[in-house]
Each structure stands twice: as structure tokens, then as C-alpha cells.
mmCIF file of C-alpha atoms in Angstrom:
data_model
loop_
_atom_site.group_PDB
_atom_site.id
_atom_site.type_symbol
_atom_site.label_atom_id
_atom_site.label_comp_id
_atom_site.label_asym_id
_atom_site.label_seq_id
_atom_site.Cartn_x
_atom_site.Cartn_y
_atom_site.Cartn_z
ATOM 1 C CA GLY A 10 182.078 80.706 75.079
ATOM 2 C CA GLN A 11 180.551 83.777 75.663
ATOM 3 C CA GLN A 12 176.769 83.412 76.790
ATOM 4 C CA VAL A 13 174.134 86.210 77.134
ATOM 5 C CA MET A 14 171.114 85.371 78.937
ATOM 6 C CA GLN A 15 167.838 87.589 78.476
ATOM 7 C CA ILE A 16 165.252 87.590 80.598
ATOM 8 C CA PRO A 17 161.846 87.211 80.807
ATOM 9 C CA GLN A 18 161.538 84.568 78.253
ATOM 10 C CA TYR A 19 158.306 85.495 77.432
ATOM 11 C CA GLN A 20 155.878 88.393 78.610
ATOM 12 C CA HIS A 21 152.013 89.488 78.178
ATOM 13 C CA VAL A 22 151.064 92.749 78.748
ATOM 14 C CA GLN A 23 147.847 94.972 78.026
ATOM 15 C CA GLU A 24 147.831 97.566 75.084
ATOM 16 C CA GLY A 25 149.681 100.602 76.746
ATOM 17 C CA GLU A 26 151.481 98.919 79.763
ATOM 18 C CA ASP A 27 155.106 99.462 79.745
ATOM 19 C CA PHE A 28 157.355 96.445 79.060
ATOM 20 C CA THR A 29 161.065 95.844 79.626
ATOM 21 C CA THR A 30 163.518 93.057 78.909
ATOM 22 C CA TYR A 31 166.907 92.229 80.475
ATOM 23 C CA CYS A 32 170.192 90.846 78.746
ATOM 24 C CA ASN A 33 172.531 90.144 80.956
ATOM 25 C CA SER A 34 176.263 88.441 80.747
ATOM 26 C CA SER A 35 179.339 87.414 83.152
ATOM 27 C CA THR A 36 181.558 89.271 81.008
ATOM 28 C CA THR A 37 182.204 92.496 79.810
ATOM 29 C CA LEU A 38 180.686 93.429 76.267
ATOM 30 C CA SER A 39 182.161 95.216 73.263
ATOM 31 C CA ASN A 40 178.920 96.336 72.401
ATOM 32 C CA ILE A 41 175.525 95.472 72.424
ATOM 33 C CA GLN A 42 172.987 95.437 69.524
ATOM 34 C CA TRP A 43 169.270 94.671 69.694
ATOM 35 C CA TYR A 44 166.655 93.312 66.992
ATOM 36 C CA LYS A 45 163.209 92.781 66.542
ATOM 37 C CA GLN A 46 161.785 89.755 65.104
ATOM 38 C CA ARG A 47 157.823 89.938 64.217
ATOM 39 C CA PRO A 48 155.854 86.579 64.046
ATOM 40 C CA GLY A 49 156.577 84.946 60.648
ATOM 41 C CA GLY A 50 159.361 87.513 59.680
ATOM 42 C CA HIS A 51 163.254 87.455 60.063
ATOM 43 C CA PRO A 52 165.213 89.704 62.479
ATOM 44 C CA VAL A 53 165.698 93.130 61.999
ATOM 45 C CA PHE A 54 168.229 95.617 63.479
ATOM 46 C CA LEU A 55 167.353 98.345 65.536
ATOM 47 C CA ILE A 56 170.304 99.817 67.347
ATOM 48 C CA GLN A 57 173.770 99.379 68.700
ATOM 49 C CA LEU A 58 175.062 100.750 72.216
ATOM 50 C CA VAL A 59 178.860 100.903 72.004
ATOM 51 C CA LYS A 60 179.553 103.515 75.644
ATOM 52 C CA SER A 61 179.332 102.587 79.174
ATOM 53 C CA GLY A 62 176.225 103.778 80.586
ATOM 54 C CA GLU A 63 174.784 104.668 77.641
ATOM 55 C CA VAL A 64 171.418 105.685 76.609
ATOM 56 C CA LYS A 65 169.548 105.580 73.436
ATOM 57 C CA LYS A 66 165.877 106.234 72.442
ATOM 58 C CA GLN A 67 164.005 105.432 69.437
ATOM 59 C CA LYS A 68 160.027 107.271 69.939
ATOM 60 C CA ARG A 69 158.569 104.863 72.620
ATOM 61 C CA LEU A 70 161.526 102.529 72.970
ATOM 62 C CA THR A 71 164.768 103.242 74.829
ATOM 63 C CA PHE A 72 168.116 101.519 75.233
ATOM 64 C CA GLN A 73 170.308 101.342 78.013
ATOM 65 C CA PHE A 74 173.602 99.658 78.274
ATOM 66 C CA GLY A 75 175.062 99.066 81.593
ATOM 67 C CA GLU A 76 178.194 100.682 83.467
ATOM 68 C CA ALA A 77 179.762 97.813 83.370
ATOM 69 C CA LYS A 78 179.114 96.877 79.992
ATOM 70 C CA LYS A 79 177.827 93.508 81.435
ATOM 71 C CA ASN A 80 174.040 94.049 80.739
ATOM 72 C CA SER A 81 171.686 95.776 78.470
ATOM 73 C CA SER A 82 167.719 96.831 78.498
ATOM 74 C CA LEU A 83 165.031 97.964 76.227
ATOM 75 C CA HIS A 84 162.178 99.501 77.409
ATOM 76 C CA ILE A 85 159.240 100.315 75.399
ATOM 77 C CA THR A 86 156.511 103.122 77.145
ATOM 78 C CA ALA A 87 152.737 102.417 76.187
ATOM 79 C CA THR A 88 152.781 98.834 74.007
ATOM 80 C CA GLN A 89 150.852 98.942 71.321
ATOM 81 C CA THR A 90 150.061 95.742 68.837
ATOM 82 C CA THR A 91 152.675 96.745 66.910
ATOM 83 C CA ASP A 92 155.196 95.948 69.063
ATOM 84 C CA VAL A 93 154.355 92.248 69.207
ATOM 85 C CA GLY A 94 157.317 90.023 68.396
ATOM 86 C CA THR A 95 160.247 88.550 69.796
ATOM 87 C CA TYR A 96 163.331 90.934 70.703
ATOM 88 C CA PHE A 97 166.777 89.578 70.698
ATOM 89 C CA CYS A 98 169.950 91.530 72.375
ATOM 90 C CA ALA A 99 173.162 90.327 70.655
ATOM 91 C CA SER A 100 176.673 90.988 71.611
ATOM 92 C CA GLY A 101 180.521 90.504 71.176
ATOM 93 C CA ALA A 102 183.656 90.208 73.685
ATOM 94 C CA SER A 103 185.470 92.020 72.048
ATOM 95 C CA SER A 104 184.679 93.722 68.391
ATOM 96 C CA GLY A 105 186.331 91.435 66.261
ATOM 97 C CA ASP A 106 184.215 88.386 67.782
ATOM 98 C CA LYS A 107 181.534 87.191 65.791
ATOM 99 C CA LEU A 108 178.025 88.554 66.938
ATOM 100 C CA THR A 109 176.567 86.002 69.803
ATOM 101 C CA PHE A 110 172.355 86.385 70.021
ATOM 102 C CA GLY A 111 170.447 86.308 73.478
ATOM 103 C CA THR A 112 167.677 83.658 74.056
ATOM 104 C CA GLY A 113 165.388 86.397 73.058
ATOM 105 C CA THR A 114 162.053 87.785 74.556
ATOM 106 C CA ARG A 115 158.491 87.318 73.118
ATOM 107 C CA LEU A 116 156.466 89.918 73.638
ATOM 108 C CA ALA A 117 152.237 89.472 73.518
ATOM 109 C CA VAL A 118 150.005 92.649 73.637
ATOM 110 C CA ARG A 119 146.223 92.176 74.609
ATOM 111 C CA PRO A 120 144.509 94.925 72.260
ATOM 112 C CA GLY B 3 170.090 97.815 47.242
ATOM 113 C CA ALA B 4 168.968 94.250 47.227
ATOM 114 C CA GLY B 5 168.922 92.668 50.654
ATOM 115 C CA VAL B 6 170.191 89.117 51.719
ATOM 116 C CA SER B 7 168.122 86.558 49.404
ATOM 117 C CA GLN B 8 167.783 83.191 50.344
ATOM 118 C CA SER B 9 166.374 80.163 48.120
ATOM 119 C CA PRO B 10 163.908 78.128 48.329
ATOM 120 C CA SER B 11 161.729 79.879 50.670
ATOM 121 C CA ASN B 12 160.009 76.458 51.692
ATOM 122 C CA LYS B 13 161.065 72.888 51.014
ATOM 123 C CA VAL B 14 159.662 70.152 51.802
ATOM 124 C CA THR B 15 161.304 66.656 51.492
ATOM 125 C CA GLU B 16 161.687 62.797 53.009
ATOM 126 C CA LYS B 17 163.390 61.533 55.721
ATOM 127 C CA GLY B 18 166.642 60.343 54.434
ATOM 128 C CA LYS B 19 166.818 62.701 51.524
ATOM 129 C CA ASP B 20 170.051 65.462 50.804
ATOM 130 C CA VAL B 21 168.959 69.060 50.684
ATOM 131 C CA GLU B 22 170.805 72.323 49.935
ATOM 132 C CA LEU B 23 169.793 75.922 50.685
ATOM 133 C CA ARG B 24 171.334 78.998 49.171
ATOM 134 C CA CYS B 25 172.109 82.326 50.572
ATOM 135 C CA ASP B 26 173.223 85.498 48.252
ATOM 136 C CA PRO B 27 174.596 88.016 50.345
ATOM 137 C CA ILE B 28 174.170 91.500 50.351
ATOM 138 C CA SER B 29 177.084 92.856 47.702
ATOM 139 C CA GLY B 30 180.332 93.769 49.411
ATOM 140 C CA HIS B 31 179.736 92.025 52.738
ATOM 141 C CA THR B 32 182.353 90.109 53.757
ATOM 142 C CA ALA B 33 180.839 88.119 56.572
ATOM 143 C CA LEU B 34 177.777 85.865 56.221
ATOM 144 C CA TYR B 35 176.182 83.664 58.915
ATOM 145 C CA TRP B 36 173.799 80.417 59.002
ATOM 146 C CA TYR B 37 171.430 80.179 62.001
ATOM 147 C CA ARG B 38 168.822 78.023 62.673
ATOM 148 C CA GLN B 39 165.435 78.880 64.331
ATOM 149 C CA SER B 40 162.601 75.853 65.311
ATOM 150 C CA LEU B 41 159.151 77.403 65.690
ATOM 151 C CA GLY B 42 158.913 79.428 68.818
ATOM 152 C CA GLN B 43 162.671 79.327 69.825
ATOM 153 C CA GLY B 44 165.699 81.646 69.573
ATOM 154 C CA LEU B 45 168.745 81.390 67.117
ATOM 155 C CA GLU B 46 171.038 78.399 66.992
ATOM 156 C CA PHE B 47 174.284 79.504 65.554
ATOM 157 C CA LEU B 48 175.395 77.014 63.014
ATOM 158 C CA ILE B 49 178.559 78.384 60.877
ATOM 159 C CA TYR B 50 180.082 81.754 60.180
ATOM 160 C CA PHE B 51 182.222 82.503 57.207
ATOM 161 C CA GLN B 52 184.668 86.146 57.225
ATOM 162 C CA GLY B 53 186.299 86.898 54.260
ATOM 163 C CA ASN B 54 189.370 84.532 53.242
ATOM 164 C CA SER B 55 189.277 82.739 56.720
ATOM 165 C CA ALA B 56 188.826 79.454 57.780
ATOM 166 C CA PRO B 57 184.666 79.090 58.702
ATOM 167 C CA ASP B 58 183.675 79.073 61.946
ATOM 168 C CA LYS B 59 182.106 75.346 62.253
ATOM 169 C CA SER B 60 181.496 75.493 65.929
ATOM 170 C CA GLY B 61 177.714 75.605 65.703
ATOM 171 C CA LEU B 62 177.138 72.510 63.161
ATOM 172 C CA PRO B 63 174.886 70.021 65.278
ATOM 173 C CA SER B 64 176.408 67.049 63.532
ATOM 174 C CA ASP B 65 178.873 66.126 60.332
ATOM 175 C CA ARG B 66 175.180 65.920 58.367
ATOM 176 C CA PHE B 67 175.878 69.359 58.197
ATOM 177 C CA SER B 68 178.117 71.514 55.778
ATOM 178 C CA ALA B 69 178.192 74.839 54.293
ATOM 179 C CA GLU B 70 180.492 76.226 51.454
ATOM 180 C CA ARG B 71 180.789 79.970 50.463
ATOM 181 C CA THR B 72 182.099 80.381 46.792
ATOM 182 C CA GLY B 73 184.443 83.205 45.584
ATOM 183 C CA GLY B 74 183.330 85.147 49.101
ATOM 184 C CA SER B 75 179.770 85.544 47.889
ATOM 185 C CA VAL B 76 176.894 82.992 47.683
ATOM 186 C CA SER B 77 177.143 80.482 50.469
ATOM 187 C CA THR B 78 175.187 77.058 50.091
ATOM 188 C CA LEU B 79 174.190 74.990 53.175
ATOM 189 C CA THR B 80 173.875 71.230 52.877
ATOM 190 C CA ILE B 81 172.333 69.052 55.304
ATOM 191 C CA GLN B 82 172.648 65.003 54.375
ATOM 192 C CA ARG B 83 170.291 62.558 55.233
ATOM 193 C CA THR B 84 167.859 64.829 56.588
ATOM 194 C CA GLN B 85 165.976 63.244 59.667
ATOM 195 C CA GLN B 86 162.828 64.946 61.003
ATOM 196 C CA GLU B 87 164.486 66.961 63.888
ATOM 197 C CA ASP B 88 166.227 69.165 60.850
ATOM 198 C CA SER B 89 162.586 70.889 60.507
ATOM 199 C CA ALA B 90 163.152 74.595 61.179
ATOM 200 C CA VAL B 91 163.683 77.727 59.256
ATOM 201 C CA TYR B 92 167.147 78.310 58.140
ATOM 202 C CA LEU B 93 168.561 81.802 58.465
ATOM 203 C CA CYS B 94 171.117 83.377 57.095
ATOM 204 C CA ALA B 95 172.897 86.783 57.612
ATOM 205 C CA SER B 96 175.075 89.207 56.451
ATOM 206 C CA SER B 97 177.281 91.924 57.465
ATOM 207 C CA SER B 98 179.896 94.469 55.948
ATOM 208 C CA GLN B 99 183.072 93.087 58.186
ATOM 209 C CA GLY B 100 182.796 90.212 60.713
ATOM 210 C CA ALA B 101 183.290 92.030 63.762
ATOM 211 C CA SER B 102 180.405 92.110 66.235
ATOM 212 C CA ASN B 103 179.613 96.000 65.941
ATOM 213 C CA GLN B 104 178.519 95.367 62.512
ATOM 214 C CA PRO B 105 174.518 94.755 62.489
ATOM 215 C CA GLN B 106 173.630 91.922 60.801
ATOM 216 C CA HIS B 107 171.248 91.915 57.661
ATOM 217 C CA PHE B 108 168.460 88.717 57.618
ATOM 218 C CA GLY B 109 166.981 86.805 54.414
ATOM 219 C CA ASP B 110 163.557 85.741 54.792
ATOM 220 C CA GLY B 111 164.807 82.358 55.608
ATOM 221 C CA THR B 112 164.449 78.624 54.119
ATOM 222 C CA ARG B 113 161.340 76.870 56.080
ATOM 223 C CA LEU B 114 162.625 73.226 55.791
ATOM 224 C CA SER B 115 160.116 70.492 56.417
ATOM 225 C CA ILE B 116 161.413 67.190 56.749
ATOM 226 C CA LEU B 117 158.143 64.548 56.110
#
């Protein structure tokens, strides 16, 4: 079955520093989605990328889909304490596949 | 409109008892997923329902776990003869279709504690 690995597993940054999490697959992906789970909460959908090389921005968050559609990244500029949580990527090998979640990256921010 | 609703929000039970967890998806969503999340861990896929198709049960950890979805809407996850390692948050999600390009909408989960 398809496996999606995320790195790092955990990152602790000083408020104001940047943060990046990476999602890697050994197979070509149809699409990639990103979710955020706050502590004690449930995952919430952030965005979906579909096209090779696609870049999307949401305020301080930048999402990229690799040219080969095998990897993706989420970059947060100037982290804030409200960014704390676990970020998951999720994808399918084809649009008809069920969504498979990555292992997640937990972000902690020191005020 | 209403989101995904799960009940109970918390369940504490003794080892060996059976438990039933309920998920009410967003109206009109044909796909429904169950996940398990242990403290500080990722999402463990359990089972997936899509429309009238046979469910994908490939994630169920043992035959003590079963799920059904009646009338294409409400789903119940049943755990028989609970064990302490079953303690976790059980999350349900629904999407408008079963395709991987549809966002999943999660409920608040059921926190299950086995004494």
C-alpha cells in the first residue's frame, strides 16, 4: 500500500522563527492535502494541491507540491504560538483511492 | 450546517466489556472513515465506507473490532471484550465522495479509557 512519510516528527522553535515540514512518497501522488490538529482538537483541513509544482499561500503558510508529485512541503514564516499543533499531509495515489494520512509533524513554539 | 457528530465524547469502561461508538456524518456525505489516535501519535486508519460499496476493513486491528453503517448515514464502531491497549481517541470523518481529492471533515472524537 501507499506510504507517506513526514519529517521531522517533532520540532520546537522560538516564536518568530520559520518552520518547515516535509511529506515524501515513493510513488506519484494524485493530490496532497494538509491538515492541522491543535492540541486536544481534531484535524482540520487547510488546503489541497493538485498540480505538479503548485504553490499556494495562506497568510504566513506556504504549501508546495513537488514537480514529480512525490513530495510536498508546508512552510510557516515567523511562527506564532497559535501555530502550535500537529500538521498532517494526506494523499491518494489516484483520485479514486481513499485518503492516506502521513505520520504528522508536531510543532511546539516557545513564546 | 451541522458538522460530524460523535457520541459519546468520553467513555470509561472496564476491561472485557463491549463498547459502541457512534458517528453521524455530514448530511449527504457518502464517504465515512474511522481512525484511532493514541496520545501524541498519528492517525491510525481503521475502516472506510463509501456509498453502497463493501467497506474497506483493512485497518481493523483485530476481530474484536467491527463497524457498520446503516442506511448510508450513521455508523457505529463496536469493540468487543475491550483491552487496555484499546484506550485511545476514536475519530470519525466524512467526505462528500470517497475520492482522495475530497477534504475530510472530522468529528470531535470519542475518548475511550479502558480500566
